[in-house]
Each structure stands twice: as structure tokens, then as C-alpha cells.
Short mmCIF file of N, CA and C and ligand atoms in Angstrom, two decimals:
data_model
loop_
_atom_site.label_atom_id
_atom_site.label_comp_id
_atom_site.label_asym_id
_atom_site.label_seq_id
_atom_site.Cartn_x
_atom_site.Cartn_y
_atom_site.Cartn_z
N MET S 24 118.52 78.05 105.24
CA MET S 24 118.38 78.78 104.27
C MET S 24 119.38 80.31 104.48
N ALA S 25 119.66 81.08 102.86
CA ALA S 25 120.73 81.11 103.26
C ALA S 25 120.64 83.08 102.36
N VAL S 26 121.72 83.68 102.60
CA VAL S 26 122.02 84.78 101.95
C VAL S 26 122.71 84.49 100.31
N LEU S 27 122.43 84.95 99.51
CA LEU S 27 122.53 84.71 98.56
C LEU S 27 123.29 85.77 97.96
N GLU S 28 124.27 85.85 96.94
CA GLU S 28 125.10 86.89 96.14
C GLU S 28 123.55 88.04 95.35
N ILE S 29 123.67 88.88 95.55
CA ILE S 29 123.17 90.18 94.47
C ILE S 29 123.69 90.03 93.49
N LYS S 30 123.11 89.65 92.21
CA LYS S 30 123.63 90.61 90.94
C LYS S 30 123.71 92.17 90.42
N THR S 31 124.37 92.34 89.96
CA THR S 31 124.02 93.96 89.83
C THR S 31 124.06 93.97 87.98
N ALA S 32 123.95 95.83 87.82
CA ALA S 32 123.90 95.55 86.65
C ALA S 32 124.83 95.61 85.97
N GLY S 33 125.05 95.13 84.52
CA GLY S 33 125.91 94.93 83.73
C GLY S 33 126.00 93.47 83.57
N ASP S 34 125.93 93.01 85.39
CA ASP S 34 125.32 91.20 84.03
C ASP S 34 124.78 90.44 83.72
N PRO S 35 124.75 89.88 82.23
CA PRO S 35 123.64 89.29 80.94
C PRO S 35 122.56 88.58 81.59
N VAL S 36 122.19 87.82 83.56
CA VAL S 36 120.81 87.66 83.67
C VAL S 36 120.09 88.45 83.93
N LEU S 37 120.50 89.69 84.21
CA LEU S 37 119.62 90.57 84.21
C LEU S 37 118.52 91.27 82.86
N LYS S 38 119.25 91.02 81.44
CA LYS S 38 119.07 90.91 81.04
C LYS S 38 118.06 89.69 80.09
N LYS S 39 118.49 88.95 80.72
CA LYS S 39 117.36 87.48 79.96
C LYS S 39 116.41 87.49 80.55
N ILE S 40 114.93 87.21 79.05
CA ILE S 40 113.82 87.06 79.59
C ILE S 40 113.90 85.26 80.30
N SER S 41 114.04 84.91 81.19
CA SER S 41 113.50 84.14 82.21
C SER S 41 112.89 82.95 81.71
N GLU S 42 112.81 81.91 82.58
CA GLU S 42 112.15 80.75 81.50
C GLU S 42 110.86 80.37 83.50
N PRO S 43 109.70 79.51 82.57
CA PRO S 43 109.23 79.75 83.47
C PRO S 43 109.32 78.09 83.78
N VAL S 44 108.44 78.15 85.01
CA VAL S 44 109.26 77.94 86.27
C VAL S 44 107.87 76.06 85.87
N ARG S 45 108.55 74.93 85.86
CA ARG S 45 107.78 73.71 85.01
C ARG S 45 107.28 72.76 86.58
N LYS S 46 108.54 72.44 86.67
CA LYS S 46 107.82 71.68 88.48
C LYS S 46 108.11 72.66 90.07
N ILE S 47 107.28 72.25 90.78
CA ILE S 47 108.05 72.99 91.67
C ILE S 47 108.39 72.13 92.74
N ASP S 48 109.38 72.00 92.99
CA ASP S 48 110.04 71.08 93.30
C ASP S 48 110.69 71.42 94.88
N LYS S 49 111.51 70.55 96.07
CA LYS S 49 112.54 71.08 96.77
C LYS S 49 113.60 72.40 96.38
N ARG S 50 114.08 72.14 95.34
CA ARG S 50 114.77 73.19 95.41
C ARG S 50 114.10 74.78 94.69
N ILE S 51 112.92 74.02 94.35
CA ILE S 51 112.63 75.56 93.83
C ILE S 51 112.24 76.19 94.76
N LYS S 52 111.66 75.87 96.15
CA LYS S 52 111.26 75.93 97.21
C LYS S 52 112.28 76.62 98.38
N LYS S 53 113.23 75.77 98.24
CA LYS S 53 114.52 76.33 98.25
C LYS S 53 115.48 77.27 98.36
N LEU S 54 115.08 77.93 96.73
CA LEU S 54 115.10 79.06 96.07
C LEU S 54 114.54 80.29 96.55
N LEU S 55 113.03 79.91 96.94
CA LEU S 55 112.23 81.12 97.57
C LEU S 55 112.55 81.06 98.59
N ASP S 56 112.99 80.66 99.69
CA ASP S 56 113.74 80.48 100.62
C ASP S 56 114.86 81.59 100.84
N ASP S 57 115.59 80.90 100.07
CA ASP S 57 116.81 81.79 100.36
C ASP S 57 116.59 83.22 99.36
N MET S 58 115.18 83.18 98.54
CA MET S 58 115.27 84.23 98.33
C MET S 58 115.11 85.52 99.08
N ALA S 59 113.96 85.23 99.84
CA ALA S 59 113.79 85.75 101.28
C ALA S 59 114.55 86.27 101.60
N GLU S 60 115.49 85.79 102.35
CA GLU S 60 116.40 85.34 103.36
C GLU S 60 117.55 86.79 102.79
N THR S 61 117.52 86.85 101.33
CA THR S 61 118.80 87.21 100.98
C THR S 61 117.80 88.99 101.13
N MET S 62 116.20 88.91 100.11
CA MET S 62 115.27 90.35 100.31
C MET S 62 115.40 90.67 102.14
N TYR S 63 114.74 89.90 102.50
CA TYR S 63 115.37 90.75 104.22
C TYR S 63 116.56 91.49 104.93
N ALA S 64 117.61 90.21 104.18
CA ALA S 64 118.77 91.04 104.83
C ALA S 64 119.08 92.39 104.00
N THR S 65 118.75 92.95 103.20
CA THR S 65 119.00 93.56 102.37
C THR S 65 118.25 95.14 101.92
N GLU S 66 117.07 94.76 103.27
CA GLU S 66 115.70 95.19 103.14
C GLU S 66 115.79 95.48 102.34
N GLY S 67 115.50 95.05 101.30
CA GLY S 67 114.16 94.86 99.67
C GLY S 67 112.89 94.82 100.17
N VAL S 68 111.99 94.76 99.41
CA VAL S 68 110.63 94.41 99.30
C VAL S 68 110.33 93.29 98.63
N GLY S 69 110.95 93.28 97.28
CA GLY S 69 110.56 92.19 96.65
C GLY S 69 112.40 91.89 95.95
N ILE S 70 112.18 90.89 95.43
CA ILE S 70 113.17 90.06 94.59
C ILE S 70 112.76 89.11 93.25
N ALA S 71 113.25 89.34 92.22
CA ALA S 71 112.93 88.10 91.53
C ALA S 71 114.36 87.51 91.02
N ALA S 72 114.03 86.02 90.65
CA ALA S 72 115.23 84.82 90.66
C ALA S 72 116.32 85.80 89.44
N PRO S 73 116.40 86.14 88.87
CA PRO S 73 117.45 86.56 88.28
C PRO S 73 118.97 87.20 88.43
N GLN S 74 118.17 88.06 89.85
CA GLN S 74 118.27 88.80 90.38
C GLN S 74 119.35 87.76 91.34
N VAL S 75 119.01 87.38 91.34
CA VAL S 75 119.88 86.06 91.90
C VAL S 75 120.62 84.79 91.85
N GLY S 76 120.73 85.10 90.44
CA GLY S 76 121.60 84.74 89.12
C GLY S 76 120.73 82.78 88.64
N VAL S 77 119.16 83.10 88.86
CA VAL S 77 118.44 82.48 88.22
C VAL S 77 117.20 82.31 87.41
N SER S 78 117.66 82.06 86.78
CA SER S 78 116.47 82.79 85.34
C SER S 78 115.70 81.89 85.50
N LEU S 79 114.60 81.88 86.23
CA LEU S 79 113.76 81.64 86.01
C LEU S 79 112.50 82.31 86.80
N ARG S 80 111.14 82.15 85.99
CA ARG S 80 109.82 83.29 86.64
C ARG S 80 109.06 82.89 88.10
N MET S 81 110.52 83.81 89.04
CA MET S 81 109.90 83.64 90.30
C MET S 81 109.89 85.18 91.17
N VAL S 82 108.87 84.89 91.56
CA VAL S 82 109.49 86.42 92.22
C VAL S 82 109.31 86.31 94.19
N VAL S 83 109.20 86.90 94.92
CA VAL S 83 109.00 87.13 96.13
C VAL S 83 109.30 88.93 96.56
N VAL S 84 108.27 89.17 97.11
CA VAL S 84 107.12 90.00 97.58
C VAL S 84 107.18 90.56 99.14
N ASP S 85 107.28 91.27 99.68
CA ASP S 85 107.18 91.82 101.53
C ASP S 85 106.37 93.30 101.41
N VAL S 86 105.46 93.37 101.55
CA VAL S 86 104.79 94.51 101.70
C VAL S 86 103.84 94.60 102.72
N ASP S 87 103.59 95.12 103.62
CA ASP S 87 102.81 95.59 104.84
C ASP S 87 103.15 94.53 106.07
N LYS S 88 104.46 93.89 105.71
CA LYS S 88 104.84 92.16 106.72
C LYS S 88 104.01 91.08 106.47
N LYS S 89 103.76 90.82 104.96
CA LYS S 89 102.47 89.60 104.33
C LYS S 89 103.92 89.81 103.19
N ARG S 90 104.53 88.03 102.98
CA ARG S 90 104.97 87.89 102.64
C ARG S 90 104.53 87.33 101.17
N TYR S 91 105.01 87.15 99.77
CA TYR S 91 103.98 86.53 98.32
C TYR S 91 105.15 85.75 97.35
N ASP S 92 105.31 84.59 98.08
CA ASP S 92 106.11 83.33 97.20
C ASP S 92 105.32 83.95 95.84
N ILE S 93 105.63 84.28 94.44
CA ILE S 93 105.37 84.20 93.14
C ILE S 93 105.84 83.30 92.35
N ILE S 94 105.17 82.13 91.75
CA ILE S 94 105.81 81.67 90.58
C ILE S 94 104.71 81.80 89.06
N ASN S 95 105.65 82.16 88.05
CA ASN S 95 104.99 82.66 86.87
C ASN S 95 103.95 82.82 86.92
N PRO S 96 103.86 84.41 87.46
CA PRO S 96 102.67 85.84 87.26
C PRO S 96 102.49 86.12 86.11
N GLU S 97 102.05 86.49 86.30
CA GLU S 97 101.26 86.43 84.34
C GLU S 97 100.12 87.99 84.92
N ILE S 98 100.75 89.11 84.20
CA ILE S 98 100.03 90.52 84.75
C ILE S 98 98.83 90.54 83.18
N ILE S 99 97.47 90.12 84.36
CA ILE S 99 96.51 90.34 83.44
C ILE S 99 95.15 91.64 83.04
N SER S 100 95.65 92.13 84.01
CA SER S 100 94.58 93.73 83.75
C SER S 100 95.32 94.70 84.96
N ARG S 101 95.64 96.02 84.03
CA ARG S 101 95.71 97.07 84.92
C ARG S 101 95.37 98.16 84.31
N GLU S 102 95.31 99.42 85.60
CA GLU S 102 94.24 100.27 85.07
C GLU S 102 94.70 101.41 86.66
N GLY S 103 94.61 102.52 86.08
CA GLY S 103 95.40 103.86 86.68
C GLY S 103 96.87 103.86 86.04
N THR S 104 97.37 104.78 86.38
CA THR S 104 98.60 104.94 86.28
C THR S 104 99.46 105.90 88.05
N ASN S 105 100.29 105.52 87.79
CA ASN S 105 101.38 106.44 89.21
C ASN S 105 102.74 106.28 89.24
N ILE S 106 102.89 107.60 89.34
CA ILE S 106 104.78 107.37 89.50
C ILE S 106 104.81 108.42 90.58
N ASP S 107 106.41 107.24 91.02
CA ASP S 107 107.21 107.16 92.31
C ASP S 107 108.20 106.66 91.84
N VAL S 108 109.00 106.67 93.29
CA VAL S 108 110.54 106.44 92.93
C VAL S 108 110.29 105.11 93.61
N GLU S 109 111.67 104.84 92.84
CA GLU S 109 111.85 103.29 92.59
C GLU S 109 113.02 102.83 92.98
N GLY S 110 112.99 102.43 93.65
CA GLY S 110 114.90 101.26 93.52
C GLY S 110 115.31 99.96 93.90
N CYS S 111 116.74 99.59 93.56
CA CYS S 111 116.45 97.94 93.46
C CYS S 111 118.25 97.51 93.14
N LEU S 112 118.45 96.51 94.09
CA LEU S 112 118.98 95.98 94.80
C LEU S 112 119.84 95.53 93.82
N SER S 113 119.43 95.33 92.66
CA SER S 113 120.30 95.39 91.68
C SER S 113 121.18 96.69 90.84
N CYS S 114 120.49 97.82 91.91
CA CYS S 114 121.45 98.91 90.55
C CYS S 114 121.08 99.60 92.64
N PRO S 115 122.78 98.90 93.02
CA PRO S 115 122.82 100.26 94.59
C PRO S 115 122.70 101.35 94.20
N ASP S 116 122.20 102.02 94.83
CA ASP S 116 122.67 104.14 94.84
C ASP S 116 122.53 104.65 93.96
N LEU S 117 120.81 103.81 93.10
CA LEU S 117 120.51 104.78 92.39
C LEU S 117 118.73 104.07 92.40
N PHE S 118 118.51 105.97 91.82
CA PHE S 118 116.98 106.07 92.36
C PHE S 118 116.17 106.26 91.37
N GLY S 119 115.16 106.51 90.24
CA GLY S 119 114.48 107.37 89.72
C GLY S 119 112.67 107.53 90.32
N GLU S 120 112.39 108.26 89.16
CA GLU S 120 110.84 107.74 88.86
C GLU S 120 110.46 107.03 87.51
N VAL S 121 109.17 105.67 88.40
CA VAL S 121 108.93 105.20 87.55
C VAL S 121 107.26 105.35 87.01
N GLU S 122 106.99 105.23 86.05
CA GLU S 122 105.25 104.86 86.47
C GLU S 122 105.03 104.11 85.73
N ARG S 123 103.74 103.15 87.17
CA ARG S 123 103.49 101.78 86.40
C ARG S 123 101.94 102.27 86.47
N ALA S 124 101.18 101.16 86.36
CA ALA S 124 99.97 100.77 86.72
C ALA S 124 99.51 100.77 88.30
N GLU S 125 98.66 101.24 88.72
CA GLU S 125 97.84 101.99 90.01
C GLU S 125 97.25 100.15 90.75
N LYS S 126 96.73 99.81 89.60
CA LYS S 126 96.06 98.99 90.00
C LYS S 126 96.81 97.68 89.29
N ILE S 127 96.42 96.36 89.49
CA ILE S 127 96.53 95.94 88.56
C ILE S 127 96.24 93.66 89.37
N ARG S 128 95.81 93.03 87.94
CA ARG S 128 94.92 91.65 88.70
C ARG S 128 96.64 90.85 88.32
N VAL S 129 97.23 90.24 89.00
CA VAL S 129 97.76 89.62 88.64
C VAL S 129 97.83 87.12 88.93
N LYS S 130 97.64 86.90 87.59
CA LYS S 130 97.62 85.47 87.98
C LYS S 130 99.10 84.99 87.80
N PHE S 131 99.08 83.59 89.63
CA PHE S 131 100.48 83.09 89.36
C PHE S 131 100.02 82.00 89.82
N THR S 132 101.20 80.98 90.28
CA THR S 132 101.33 79.85 90.97
C THR S 132 101.67 80.00 92.00
N THR S 133 100.71 79.38 94.17
CA THR S 133 101.93 79.81 95.01
C THR S 133 102.84 78.26 94.93
N ARG S 134 103.33 78.66 95.59
CA ARG S 134 103.94 77.41 96.32
C ARG S 134 104.17 76.15 97.05
N PHE S 135 102.72 75.74 97.12
CA PHE S 135 101.81 74.97 97.75
C PHE S 135 100.89 74.27 96.14
N HIS S 136 101.34 74.72 94.79
CA HIS S 136 100.51 74.29 93.47
C HIS S 136 99.55 75.29 93.03
N LYS S 137 99.53 75.73 93.62
CA LYS S 137 97.52 76.88 93.26
C LYS S 137 97.57 77.52 92.54
N GLU S 138 97.15 77.62 91.68
CA GLU S 138 96.81 78.42 91.52
C GLU S 138 95.62 79.85 92.08
N LYS S 139 96.28 81.41 91.97
CA LYS S 139 95.70 82.72 93.05
C LYS S 139 95.64 83.44 92.00
N ILE S 140 94.64 84.84 91.48
CA ILE S 140 94.50 85.68 91.55
C ILE S 140 94.55 86.40 92.30
N LEU S 141 95.63 87.88 92.33
CA LEU S 141 95.73 88.63 93.51
C LEU S 141 95.54 90.05 92.79
N ASP S 142 94.18 91.55 93.57
CA ASP S 142 94.54 92.07 92.99
C ASP S 142 95.22 93.28 94.39
N ALA S 143 95.65 93.88 93.98
CA ALA S 143 97.11 94.78 94.28
C ALA S 143 96.75 96.36 93.89
N GLU S 144 97.74 96.67 94.51
CA GLU S 144 96.82 98.26 94.17
C GLU S 144 98.24 98.69 94.88
N GLY S 145 98.63 100.25 95.07
CA GLY S 145 99.91 100.78 95.54
C GLY S 145 101.24 99.91 95.43
N LEU S 146 101.69 99.29 97.16
CA LEU S 146 103.19 99.77 96.78
C LEU S 146 102.94 98.46 96.25
N LEU S 147 102.85 96.77 96.46
CA LEU S 147 102.61 95.97 96.07
C LEU S 147 102.24 95.59 94.54
N ALA S 148 101.07 97.20 94.32
CA ALA S 148 101.20 96.60 92.72
C ALA S 148 102.20 97.00 92.50
N ARG S 149 103.00 97.94 92.34
CA ARG S 149 104.51 98.38 92.07
C ARG S 149 105.37 97.44 91.96
N CYS S 150 105.14 96.82 93.40
CA CYS S 150 106.73 96.14 93.08
C CYS S 150 106.30 95.02 92.47
N ILE S 151 104.66 94.26 92.35
CA ILE S 151 105.26 93.12 91.23
C ILE S 151 105.31 93.23 89.86
N GLN S 152 104.74 95.11 89.91
CA GLN S 152 105.10 95.08 88.74
C GLN S 152 106.87 95.08 87.72
N HIS S 153 107.41 95.68 89.01
CA HIS S 153 108.77 95.85 89.16
C HIS S 153 109.74 94.25 88.88
N GLU S 154 109.13 93.72 89.36
CA GLU S 154 110.07 92.45 89.87
C GLU S 154 109.66 92.19 88.59
N VAL S 155 108.47 91.49 88.05
CA VAL S 155 108.13 90.76 86.66
C VAL S 155 108.81 90.81 85.51
N ASP S 156 108.91 93.00 85.48
CA ASP S 156 110.07 93.22 84.83
C ASP S 156 111.42 92.75 84.28
N HIS S 157 111.82 92.24 86.00
CA HIS S 157 112.99 91.53 85.96
C HIS S 157 112.74 89.95 85.07
N LEU S 158 111.73 89.25 85.61
CA LEU S 158 111.71 88.26 84.87
C LEU S 158 111.98 88.62 83.19
N ASP S 159 111.60 89.81 82.11
CA ASP S 159 111.97 89.81 80.98
C ASP S 159 112.78 90.85 80.69
N GLY S 160 113.98 90.39 81.22
CA GLY S 160 115.00 91.32 81.13
C GLY S 160 114.96 92.68 81.55
N ARG S 161 114.10 93.29 82.26
CA ARG S 161 114.01 95.06 82.38
C ARG S 161 114.09 95.00 83.49
N LEU S 162 115.29 96.52 83.60
CA LEU S 162 115.74 97.17 85.28
C LEU S 162 115.22 98.74 85.00
N PHE S 163 114.88 98.65 86.63
CA PHE S 163 114.08 100.24 86.20
C PHE S 163 114.97 101.88 85.72
N ILE S 164 116.08 101.21 85.83
CA ILE S 164 117.13 102.54 85.10
C ILE S 164 116.88 102.46 83.60
N ASP S 165 116.04 101.06 83.12
CA ASP S 165 115.27 101.89 81.46
C ASP S 165 114.68 102.50 81.32
N ILE S 166 113.72 102.30 82.42
CA ILE S 166 112.43 103.02 81.78
C ILE S 166 112.29 103.50 82.79
N ALA S 167 112.71 104.55 83.49
CA ALA S 167 113.48 105.40 84.76
C ALA S 167 113.40 106.92 84.72
N LYS S 168 112.82 108.16 85.07
CA LYS S 168 113.21 109.42 85.08
C LYS S 168 113.40 109.68 86.30
N ASN S 169 114.55 110.81 85.56
CA ASN S 169 115.18 111.40 86.87
C ASN S 169 115.91 111.02 88.09
N ILE S 170 116.86 109.86 87.39
CA ILE S 170 117.20 109.17 87.88
C ILE S 170 118.75 110.08 88.70
N GLN S 171 118.67 109.79 90.11
CA GLN S 171 119.60 109.97 90.67
C GLN S 171 120.32 109.24 91.35
N LYS S 172 121.82 109.28 92.10
CA LYS S 172 122.28 109.01 92.88
C LYS S 172 122.10 108.88 94.83
N GLY S 173 121.90 108.27 94.98
CA GLY S 173 121.91 107.70 96.06
C GLY S 173 120.65 106.48 96.95
N LYS S 174 120.10 107.19 97.88
CA LYS S 174 119.30 105.61 98.63
C LYS S 174 117.17 105.98 98.30
N PRO S 175 117.10 105.19 97.54
CA PRO S 175 115.56 105.72 97.14
C PRO S 175 115.00 106.04 98.46
N GLN S 176 113.77 106.81 98.10
CA GLN S 176 112.54 106.50 99.63
C GLN S 176 111.87 106.11 99.03
N ARG S 177 111.65 104.59 99.57
CA ARG S 177 110.72 103.58 98.97
C ARG S 177 108.88 104.65 99.87
N GLY S 178 107.94 104.53 98.37
CA GLY S 178 106.56 104.62 99.19
C GLY S 178 106.90 106.60 98.80
N GLU S 179 107.52 107.00 99.13
CA GLU S 179 107.68 108.60 98.17
C GLU S 179 106.48 108.97 97.32
N GLN S 180 105.86 110.09 97.19
CA GLN S 180 104.90 109.88 96.22
C GLN S 180 106.08 111.42 95.19
N VAL S 181 106.04 111.30 94.44
CA VAL S 181 106.86 112.58 93.87
C VAL S 181 105.69 112.68 92.44
N LYS S 182 106.56 113.92 92.27
CA LYS S 182 105.50 114.54 90.88
C LYS S 182 105.53 114.12 89.54
CO1 CO E 229 114.80 95.53 90.70
#
């Protein structure tokens, strides 16, 4: 596995709509593992392929010590809203308040080629929505309010 370079805001790859993954092969599985290692090395809770310069629809998330490798995600329902503080590996030293759905149902393919439906809420739901935005070329700073410099307090409730 390898720690990859993180692309930061201003890099055009972060503005592109990513392509679906068509075949889950060795290359894709290695990329998922490298994304995970990069995420752990930078103490992130999620990472999307465009953040390492790859315009493909795949995301790795780790919430509550459970890792999710998410390929071709599709958020099929959303419920409620919630405002909380977010930061992003691609926007170092910035944080801001983002409104997201409180609960989501997401359909995706696992690295073992299985179709899966996951019901997520709280931080996991927020994180998946943030990462899926990356796949659509959207950064949290495009939608956040009260953007400030400094380190985000992840999971801290704000007004
Ligand atoms: Co991000």
C-alpha cells in the first residue's frame, strides 16, 4: 500500500464529474487500499478518488473503526437535516458549517462485487454525503457557511 498525494482546491480534478467504475479489478482494489492508507495517514474519516487525482466514483470512509469501501454510490433517499462542522483533506486549514441530510440510504457496490444498501445516519451519513459530493465535483467550501481558518472540530454540533 502507499500514501498518495492529496490534491487540493484549485486542482481541476476536484471539479470534474467522476466516471463510474466499470470493472472492479486488481488496480481498483489497490487504489481503494491506497486511498484508505492515505486517509489514515492524514487522520481523515473519508476520502474520495478525485482527491488522489483519479476521476472514478469510489470512496473510502472510516467511522467508528469500521471501514467502508464504496464503489459507484448512489444516495437513494434522504431524511431530515442537520448542520455540523466539516473540514476536508483537500481544503487544509479550513472548516465551515454544512447542512446535510440527517439520514440517508445509499446503494453501492462493494469491492467483492456485491450490491449493497446501507442506511446511515449522523457522522457516517454526513461523511458519505461529503465524499459523494467530491464525485460530482463539489467541495464543502462551495456550500458551507461561516468558513473559518483553523482545524475543524469533527462531530461538534454547531448552531
Ligand atoms: Co473532502
